[in-house]
XYZ file of C-alpha atoms in Angstrom:
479
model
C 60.793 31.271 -37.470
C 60.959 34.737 -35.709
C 58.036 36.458 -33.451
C 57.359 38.720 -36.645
C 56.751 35.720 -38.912
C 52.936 35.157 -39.848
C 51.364 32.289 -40.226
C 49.161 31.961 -43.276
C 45.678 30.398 -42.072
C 44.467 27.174 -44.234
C 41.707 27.635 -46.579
C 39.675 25.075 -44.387
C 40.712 27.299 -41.344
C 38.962 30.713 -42.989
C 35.994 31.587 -41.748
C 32.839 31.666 -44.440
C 31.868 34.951 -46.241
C 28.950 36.917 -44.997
C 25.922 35.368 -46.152
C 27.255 32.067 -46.779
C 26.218 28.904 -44.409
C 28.730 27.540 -42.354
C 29.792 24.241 -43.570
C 28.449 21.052 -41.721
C 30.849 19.226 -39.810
C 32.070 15.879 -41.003
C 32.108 13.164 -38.553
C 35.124 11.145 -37.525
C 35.264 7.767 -39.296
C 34.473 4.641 -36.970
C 36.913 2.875 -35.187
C 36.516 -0.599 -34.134
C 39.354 -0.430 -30.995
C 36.995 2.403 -29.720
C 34.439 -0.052 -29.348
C 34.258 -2.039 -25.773
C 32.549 -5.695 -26.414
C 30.771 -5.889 -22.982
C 28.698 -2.843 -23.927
C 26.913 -4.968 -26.641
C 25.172 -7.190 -23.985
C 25.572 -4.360 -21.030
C 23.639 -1.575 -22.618
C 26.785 0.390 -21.735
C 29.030 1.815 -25.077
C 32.491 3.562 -25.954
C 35.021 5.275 -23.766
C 35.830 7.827 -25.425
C 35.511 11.849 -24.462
C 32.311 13.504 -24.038
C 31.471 10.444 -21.393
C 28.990 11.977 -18.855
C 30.789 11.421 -15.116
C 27.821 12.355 -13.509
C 25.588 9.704 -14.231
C 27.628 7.122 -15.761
C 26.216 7.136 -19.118
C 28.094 7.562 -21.764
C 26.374 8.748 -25.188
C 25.163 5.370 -26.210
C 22.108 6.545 -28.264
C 24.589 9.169 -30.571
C 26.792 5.843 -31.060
C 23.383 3.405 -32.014
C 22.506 6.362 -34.792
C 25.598 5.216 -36.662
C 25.227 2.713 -39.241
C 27.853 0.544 -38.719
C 26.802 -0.178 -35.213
C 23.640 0.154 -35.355
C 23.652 -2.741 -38.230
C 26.049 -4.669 -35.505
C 23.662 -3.930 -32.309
C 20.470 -5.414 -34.876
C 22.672 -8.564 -35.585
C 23.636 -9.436 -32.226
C 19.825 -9.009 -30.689
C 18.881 -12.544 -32.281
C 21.965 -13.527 -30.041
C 21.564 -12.139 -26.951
C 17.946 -13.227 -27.232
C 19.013 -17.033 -27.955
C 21.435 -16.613 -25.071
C 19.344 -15.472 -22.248
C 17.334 -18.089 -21.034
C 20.114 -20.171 -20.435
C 21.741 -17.568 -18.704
C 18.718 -17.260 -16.427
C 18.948 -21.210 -16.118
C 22.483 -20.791 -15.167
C 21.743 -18.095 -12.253
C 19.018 -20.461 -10.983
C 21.386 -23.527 -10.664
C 24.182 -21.184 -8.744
C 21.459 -19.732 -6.547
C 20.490 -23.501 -5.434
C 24.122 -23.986 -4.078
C 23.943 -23.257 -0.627
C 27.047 -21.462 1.299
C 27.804 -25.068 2.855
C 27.735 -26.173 -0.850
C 30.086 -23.809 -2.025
C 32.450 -23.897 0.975
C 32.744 -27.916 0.266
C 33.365 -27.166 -3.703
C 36.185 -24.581 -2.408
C 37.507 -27.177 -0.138
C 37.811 -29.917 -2.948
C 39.198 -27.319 -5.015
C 42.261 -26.153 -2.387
C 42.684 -30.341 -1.994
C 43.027 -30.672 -5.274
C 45.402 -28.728 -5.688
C 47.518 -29.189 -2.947
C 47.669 -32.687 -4.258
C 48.657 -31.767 -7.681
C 51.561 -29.445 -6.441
C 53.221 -31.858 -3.439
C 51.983 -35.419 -5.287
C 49.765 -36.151 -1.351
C 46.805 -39.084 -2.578
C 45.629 -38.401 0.482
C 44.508 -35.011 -0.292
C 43.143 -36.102 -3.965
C 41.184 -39.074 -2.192
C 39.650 -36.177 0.377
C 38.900 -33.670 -3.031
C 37.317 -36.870 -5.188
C 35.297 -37.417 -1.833
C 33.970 -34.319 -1.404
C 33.196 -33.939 -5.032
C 31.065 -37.370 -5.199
C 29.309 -36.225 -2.485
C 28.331 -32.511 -3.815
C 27.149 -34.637 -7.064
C 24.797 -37.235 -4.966
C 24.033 -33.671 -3.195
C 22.702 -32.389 -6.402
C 21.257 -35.382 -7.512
C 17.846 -34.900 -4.463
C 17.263 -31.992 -6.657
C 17.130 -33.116 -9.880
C 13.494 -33.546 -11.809
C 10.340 -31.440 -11.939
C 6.868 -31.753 -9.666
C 3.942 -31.195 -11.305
C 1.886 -29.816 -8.412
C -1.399 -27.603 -7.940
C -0.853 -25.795 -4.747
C -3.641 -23.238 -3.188
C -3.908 -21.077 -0.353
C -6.909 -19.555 1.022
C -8.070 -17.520 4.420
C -11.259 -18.329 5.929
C -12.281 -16.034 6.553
C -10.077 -13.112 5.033
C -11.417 -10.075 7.696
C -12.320 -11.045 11.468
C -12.477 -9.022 14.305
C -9.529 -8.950 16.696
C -10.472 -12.083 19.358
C -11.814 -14.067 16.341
C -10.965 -17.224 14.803
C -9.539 -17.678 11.391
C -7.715 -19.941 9.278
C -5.227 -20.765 6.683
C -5.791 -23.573 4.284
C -2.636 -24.816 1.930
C -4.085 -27.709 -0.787
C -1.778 -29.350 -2.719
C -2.566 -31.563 -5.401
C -0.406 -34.180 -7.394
C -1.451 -33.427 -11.456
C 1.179 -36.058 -12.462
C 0.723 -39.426 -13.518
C 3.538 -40.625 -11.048
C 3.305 -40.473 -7.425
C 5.016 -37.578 -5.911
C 7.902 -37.839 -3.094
C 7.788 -36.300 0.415
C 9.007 -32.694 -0.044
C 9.254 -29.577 2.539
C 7.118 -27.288 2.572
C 6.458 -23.831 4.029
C 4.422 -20.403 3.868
C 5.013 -17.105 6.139
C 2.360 -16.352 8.789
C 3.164 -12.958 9.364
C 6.559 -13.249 11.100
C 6.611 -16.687 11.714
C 7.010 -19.262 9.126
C 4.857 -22.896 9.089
C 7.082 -25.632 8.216
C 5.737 -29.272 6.790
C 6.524 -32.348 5.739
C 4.246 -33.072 2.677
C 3.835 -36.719 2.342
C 3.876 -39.039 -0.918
C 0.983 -38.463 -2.817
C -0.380 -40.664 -5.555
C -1.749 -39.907 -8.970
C -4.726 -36.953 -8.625
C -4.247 -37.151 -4.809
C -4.508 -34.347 -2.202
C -3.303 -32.869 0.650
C -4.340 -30.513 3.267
C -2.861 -28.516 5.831
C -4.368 -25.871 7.839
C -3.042 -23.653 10.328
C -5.309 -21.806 12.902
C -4.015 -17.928 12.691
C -3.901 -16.007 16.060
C -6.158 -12.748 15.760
C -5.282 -11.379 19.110
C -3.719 -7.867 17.746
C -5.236 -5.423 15.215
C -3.311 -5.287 11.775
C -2.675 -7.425 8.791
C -1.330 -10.500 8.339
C 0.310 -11.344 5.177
C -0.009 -15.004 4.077
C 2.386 -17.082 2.096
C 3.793 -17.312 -0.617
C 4.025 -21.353 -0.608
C 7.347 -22.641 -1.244
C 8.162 -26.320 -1.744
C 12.192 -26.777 -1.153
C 14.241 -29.772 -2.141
C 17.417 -30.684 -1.035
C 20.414 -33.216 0.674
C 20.318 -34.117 3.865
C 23.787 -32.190 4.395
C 22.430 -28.907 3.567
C 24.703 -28.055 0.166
C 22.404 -27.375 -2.492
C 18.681 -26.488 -1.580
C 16.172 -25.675 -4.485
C 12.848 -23.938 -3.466
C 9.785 -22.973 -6.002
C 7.114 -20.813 -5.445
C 3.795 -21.690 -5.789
C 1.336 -18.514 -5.008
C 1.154 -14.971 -4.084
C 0.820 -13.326 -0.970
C -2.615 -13.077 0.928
C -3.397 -10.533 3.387
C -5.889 -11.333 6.264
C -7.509 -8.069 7.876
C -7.711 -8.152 11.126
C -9.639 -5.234 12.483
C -10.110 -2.959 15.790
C -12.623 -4.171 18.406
C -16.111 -1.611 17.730
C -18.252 -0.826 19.873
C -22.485 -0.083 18.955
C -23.428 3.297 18.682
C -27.066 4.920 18.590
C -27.429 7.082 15.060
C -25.457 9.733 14.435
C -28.386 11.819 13.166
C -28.775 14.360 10.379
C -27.346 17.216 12.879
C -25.152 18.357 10.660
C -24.981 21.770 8.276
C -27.392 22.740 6.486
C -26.842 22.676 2.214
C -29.430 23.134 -0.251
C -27.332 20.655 -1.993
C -27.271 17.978 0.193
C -29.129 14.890 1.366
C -33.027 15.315 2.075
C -34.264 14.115 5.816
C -37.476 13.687 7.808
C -36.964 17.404 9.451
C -39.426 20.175 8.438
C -37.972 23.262 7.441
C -39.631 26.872 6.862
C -36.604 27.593 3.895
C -35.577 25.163 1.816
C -35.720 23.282 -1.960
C -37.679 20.129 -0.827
C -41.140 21.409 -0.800
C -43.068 18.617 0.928
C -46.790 20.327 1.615
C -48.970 23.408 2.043
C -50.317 24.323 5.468
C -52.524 26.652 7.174
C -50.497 30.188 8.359
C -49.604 30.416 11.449
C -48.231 33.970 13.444
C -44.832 34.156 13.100
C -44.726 32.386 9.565
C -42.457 34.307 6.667
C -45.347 35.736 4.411
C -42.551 35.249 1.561
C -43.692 31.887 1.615
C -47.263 31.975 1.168
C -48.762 30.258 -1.452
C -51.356 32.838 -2.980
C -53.265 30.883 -5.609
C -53.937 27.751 -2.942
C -54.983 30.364 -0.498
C -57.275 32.200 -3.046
C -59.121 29.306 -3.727
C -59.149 27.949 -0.161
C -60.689 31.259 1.352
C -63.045 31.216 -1.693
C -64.254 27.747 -0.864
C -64.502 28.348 2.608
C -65.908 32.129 2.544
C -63.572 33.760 4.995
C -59.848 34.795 4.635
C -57.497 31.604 4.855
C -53.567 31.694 4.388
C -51.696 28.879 3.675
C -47.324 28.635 3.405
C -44.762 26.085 2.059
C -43.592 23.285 3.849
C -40.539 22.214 3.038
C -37.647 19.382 4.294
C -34.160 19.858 5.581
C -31.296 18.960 2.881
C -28.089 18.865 4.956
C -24.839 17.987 4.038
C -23.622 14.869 5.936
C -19.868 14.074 5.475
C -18.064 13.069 8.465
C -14.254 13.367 8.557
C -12.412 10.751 11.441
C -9.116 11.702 11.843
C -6.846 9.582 14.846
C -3.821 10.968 15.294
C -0.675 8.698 14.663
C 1.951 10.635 16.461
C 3.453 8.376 18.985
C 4.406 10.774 21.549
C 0.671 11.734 21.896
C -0.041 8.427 23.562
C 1.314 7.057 26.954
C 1.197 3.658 25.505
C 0.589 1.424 22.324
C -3.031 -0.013 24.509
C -3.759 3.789 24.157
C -3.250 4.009 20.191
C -5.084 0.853 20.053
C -8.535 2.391 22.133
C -8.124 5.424 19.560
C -8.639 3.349 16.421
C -11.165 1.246 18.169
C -13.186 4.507 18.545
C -12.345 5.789 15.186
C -13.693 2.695 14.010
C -16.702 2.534 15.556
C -17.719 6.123 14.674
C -16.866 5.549 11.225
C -19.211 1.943 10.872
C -22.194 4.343 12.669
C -21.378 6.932 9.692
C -21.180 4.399 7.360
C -24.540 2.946 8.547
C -26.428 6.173 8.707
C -25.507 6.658 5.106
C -23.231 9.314 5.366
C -20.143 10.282 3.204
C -17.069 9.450 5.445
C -13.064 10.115 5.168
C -10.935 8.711 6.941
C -7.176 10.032 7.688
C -4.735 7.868 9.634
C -1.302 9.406 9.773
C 0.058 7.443 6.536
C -3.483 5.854 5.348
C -6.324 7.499 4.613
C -9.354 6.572 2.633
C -12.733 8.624 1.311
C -16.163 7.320 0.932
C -15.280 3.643 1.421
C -17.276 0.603 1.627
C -17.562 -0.733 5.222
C -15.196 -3.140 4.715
C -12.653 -1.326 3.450
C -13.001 1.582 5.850
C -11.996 -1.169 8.682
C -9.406 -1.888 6.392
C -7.797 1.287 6.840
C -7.554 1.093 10.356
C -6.215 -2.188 10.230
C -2.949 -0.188 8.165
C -3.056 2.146 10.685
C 0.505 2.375 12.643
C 2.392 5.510 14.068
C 4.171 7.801 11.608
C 6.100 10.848 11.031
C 3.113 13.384 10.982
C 1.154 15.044 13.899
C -2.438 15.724 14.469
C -2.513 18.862 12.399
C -0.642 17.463 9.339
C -3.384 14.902 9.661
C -6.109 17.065 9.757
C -5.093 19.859 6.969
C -5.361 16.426 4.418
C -9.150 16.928 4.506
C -8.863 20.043 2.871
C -7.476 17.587 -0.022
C -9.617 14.455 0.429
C -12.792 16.201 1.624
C -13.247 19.969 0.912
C -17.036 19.375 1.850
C -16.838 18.382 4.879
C -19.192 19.128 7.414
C -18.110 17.396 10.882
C -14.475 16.515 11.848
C -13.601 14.484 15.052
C -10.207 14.301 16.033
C -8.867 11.509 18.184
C -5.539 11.426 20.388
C -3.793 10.597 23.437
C -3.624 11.588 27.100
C -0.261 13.528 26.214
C -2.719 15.343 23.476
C -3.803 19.272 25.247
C -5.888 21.455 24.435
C -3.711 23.605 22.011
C -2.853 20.054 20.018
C -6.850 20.286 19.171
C -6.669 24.125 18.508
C -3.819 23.496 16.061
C -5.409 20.703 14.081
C -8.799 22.558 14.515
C -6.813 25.872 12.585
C -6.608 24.049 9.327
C -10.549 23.364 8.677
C -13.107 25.730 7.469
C -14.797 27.816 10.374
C -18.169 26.045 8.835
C -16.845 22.400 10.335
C -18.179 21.216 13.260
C -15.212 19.817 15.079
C -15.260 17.381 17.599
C -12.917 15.531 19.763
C -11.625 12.283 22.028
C -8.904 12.244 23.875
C -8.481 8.345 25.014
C -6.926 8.039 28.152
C -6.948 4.668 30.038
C -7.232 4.816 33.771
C -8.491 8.225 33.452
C -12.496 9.557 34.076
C -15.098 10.025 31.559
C -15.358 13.558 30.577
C -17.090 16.372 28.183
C -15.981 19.566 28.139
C -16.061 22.953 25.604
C -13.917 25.573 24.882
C -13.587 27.948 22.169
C -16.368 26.650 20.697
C -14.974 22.656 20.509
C -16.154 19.746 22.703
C -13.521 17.511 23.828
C -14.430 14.234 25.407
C -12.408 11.707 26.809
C -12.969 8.151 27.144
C -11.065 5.653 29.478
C -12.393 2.358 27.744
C -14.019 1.431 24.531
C -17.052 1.002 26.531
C -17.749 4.853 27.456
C -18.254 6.141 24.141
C -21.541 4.949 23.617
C -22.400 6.771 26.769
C -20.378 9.840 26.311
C -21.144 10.623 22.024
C -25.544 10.734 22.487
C -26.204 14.745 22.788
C -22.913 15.676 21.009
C -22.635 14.872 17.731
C -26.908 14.284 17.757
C -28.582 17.385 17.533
C-alpha cells in the first residue's frame, strides 16, 4: 500500500449526521479471569485500567452496578456473614499465644523436621516434648468464668492532699466455685496486680486500693482484666470486664471575699441591690433632690403629692443597676512563661479559685486553658477543666482571642502567667478583647513579693503563694 492510498473509514467509524444523537457506547462483556477472588471478602475489586494510583481504590462501585457481580457479591454475603465469627474466634485464640508460645511451637517445628530429614529420635522426642507441653499450656485456659466484676471511685473528685479510693468487686454468678485467677486494673501509670482467690457459688470479693492525690490531674481507672494462663508463660488469655473511670483530682483553692457586681453596666443584664438614677429596673419614687435629671420626674405622682400637701413637691424615679456579669479566666499554658511546673501549678490554683468565687456569686464564667476550655459550667465541672489543664502549643494571646468565640459578652477578663510573662505578653493578649473588657491580671511568681501595679489602663498583680491572693484581689476586681 503506497503513501497515496486511502483508507476507507468503517461505517461504525463515521461520525453521526448533524442532528442525530451520538450512539451510546456498548460495554465490554464480563470476564471472569478479570475478576481477583480476595476482593470478594476484601472490599477491594478488578485490576484492570482506569485503577486510581492515588488512593488505591480501584472502581469497585462501577464493577458492583453490573449484574453478574452484583448477583455474585449478594450470594456470597450469607457467606462471609456465616464465616466471620469464627474468624474473629480464630484471631482471639492466636492473640492468646504469647511470643514464648510461639517461639516453643517454632522450635518443635525446626525439631521436627530436622528429625524427619537426618532420621535423629532425639530431635522428634525434644519436638513431641515441646508440643505436649504447649497443649497442657493451653489446657489452664480452657473454659469460661461467669463473673460480675465492678469498679467504683469513692469519691470520684477530691482535692489534691485528699484521700480517695478504688473499689474492684467481683462476684462468682456460677453455680460452681470459681478458681484463683490474676487480676489487674491501671491506676494511672501504674498497674495493681492480684491474686483473686477461689470463690464459691454467689460469693464475693473485694479489693481496694487507696489512690495517691498528691498532684493535680486525672487519673484514669481500670479497665479490669482477669488473665489466665501456664505457669511457663506461652499462652496467656485476658478478658475485660469494665470501662475506664476517671477520678478528678483538682487544684488546691483558696477562699475569696465576693467578687461584687463591679462590673459594666447593661440594660440587659442581671439586676443588683445598687441604686441607679438611669436604668430599666424602676424600684421607687422619691422626693427631688438638686442635682437630680428633671427627665426623670414623675409628673402625675408629683401633681397629686403637691396637691395633697399644698405646696410644690417633686418627686423622680428610682431605679436599680442591671450589669452584665461574665467573667472570663484565662491561665496561660505556654511553658516557657513559667520558671517551673510548681509555678503552672500556683496559676491554676488561682484560676481556680477565682472561678469557684464567680461561680458562687452567680456569675456567667468561661474558662480557657490552652487546649481546654469550658463556658458557663457547673462548679464541678469548671474544676474539672483545670484538672485537664497541661501546657500546649498556644500562647497567652491565642488563649485569650478564644473568648471572642466562647464569650463575645464578656465583661471582665483576668489573665494569669508566669514570672517569664512581661508586660507586653499582657498587652498582646489584652489586644484581642473589646476596649469595653475590664482586663485584669496575675503574674505568679514564687519567691517573688506581692505586688499591684497599672499601666495603660491594666492592673497586674503578682502573687508569690496561693495564700496572697485573698489579700491582693479585695479593691481590684470589687468596685
Amino acid at each position: 500500500m503506497t503513501e497515496n492510498t486511502r483508507v476507507r473509514p468503517q461505517p461504525s467509524e463515521l461520525p453521526p449526521p448533524d442532528g442525530e444523537p451520538t450512539p451510546a457506547r456498548v460495554p465490554k462483556p464480563f470476564r471472569w479471569s478479570r475478576l481477583r477472588w480476595s476482593s470478594l471478602f476484601r472490599g477491594s475489586s478488578v485490576s484492570r485500567p482506569g485503577f486510581d494510583k492515588r488512593n488505591q481504590r480501584p472502581g469497585f462501585d462501577k464493577l458492583n452496578q453490573r449484574p453478574k457481580f452484583h448477583r455474585l457479591n449478594q450470594r456470597l454475603q450469607p457467606v462471609r456473614e456465616l464465616l466471620q465469627p469464627g474468624v474473629d474466634a480464630c484471631r482471639r485464640v492466636l492473640a492468646a499465644v504469647t511470643g514464648f508460645g510461639w517461639t516453643v511451637l517454632a522450635l518443635a517445628a525446626f525439631c521436627w523436621l530436622l528429625a524427619g530429614l537426618f532420621g535423629w529420635g532425639e530431635l522428634a522426642l525434644t519436638a513431641a516434648v515441646l508440643l505436649v507441653g504447649f497443649a497442657v499450656a493451653c489446657a489452664f485456659t480452657i473454659g469460661r468464668m461467669n463473673l460480675a466484676v465492678d469498679l467504683e471511685a469513692d469519691p470520684v473528685r477530691v482535692t489534691v492532699g485528699e484521700s480517695s479510693a478504688a473499689r474492684v468487686r467481683v462476684t462468682n454468678l456460677a453455680r460452681t466455685p470459681a478458681l484463683p485467677i490474676g487480676l489487674e486494673f491501671p491506676v494511672g501509670t501504674a498497674v495493681g496486680r492480684f491474686t483473686l482467690p477461689a470463690l464459691a457459688a454467689d460469693a464475693s470479693h473485694d479489693e481496694v486500693v487507696i489512690i495517691p492525690t498528691q498532684q493535680r490531674g486525672v487519673i484514669e481507672l481500670g479497665p479490669v482484666v482477669t488473665q489466665r494462663g501456664d505457669p511457663f508463660g506461652m499462652v496467656r488469655r485476658e478478658v475485660t470486664w469494665t470501662e475506664r473511670l476517671e477520678l478528678f483530682v483538682h487544684p488546691r483553692r483558696v477562699p475569696l471575699e465576693p467578687l461584687g457586681s463591679g462590673l459594666l453596666r447593661d440594660l440587659e443584664g442581671h439586676t443588683t441591690q445598687d441604686m441607679s438614677m438611669s436604668d430599666l429596673a424602676f424600684h421607687t419614687l422619691r422626693e427631688y433632690s438638686p442635682g437630680d435629671d428633671r427627665r426623670y420626674i414623675h409628673w402625675r405622682s408629683s401633681a397629686k403629692v403637691s396637691s395633697a400637701r399644698g405646696a410644690g413637691t417633686f418627686l423622680v424615679k428610682q431605679f436599680l443597676d442591671t450589669r452584665r456579669s461574665h467573667i472570663a479566666v484565662v491561665v496561660d499554658a505556654d511553658e516557657t512563661a513559667y520558671a517551673d511546673a510548681a509555678e503552672f501549678e500556683l496559676a491554676i490554683s488561682v484560676g481556680a479559685s477565682i472561678a469557684v468565687r464567680a461561680l458562687a456569686d452567680e456569675m456567667d464564667l468561661t474558662i480557657v486553658c490552652g487546649d481546654h476550655a469550658a463556658t458557663k459550667p457547673a462548679p464541678s465541672l469548671a474544676l474539672d477543666t483545670f484538672s485537664r489543664a497541661d501546657f500546649a502549643a498556644c500562647t497567652l494571646a491565642e488563649s485569650t482571642g478564644r473568648l471572642n468565640h466562647l464569650a463575645p459578652d464578656a465583661s471582665v477578663a483576668i489573665l494569669v502567667s508566669g514570672s517569664n510573662a512581661g508586660f507586653q505578653t499582657y498587652a498582646h493578649a489584652r489586644a484581642h478583647l473589646a476596649p469595653e473588657v475590664h482586663t485584669f491580671a496575675i503574674t505568679s511568681e514564687r519567691g517573688g513579693t506581692m505586688a499591684l501595679r497599672q499601666a495603660s489602663g491594666m492592673t497586674v498583680l503578682t502573687v508569690a503563694t496561693l495564700n496572697d491572693l485573698p489579700r491582693v484581689l479585695p479593691g481590684v476586681i470589687v468596685q
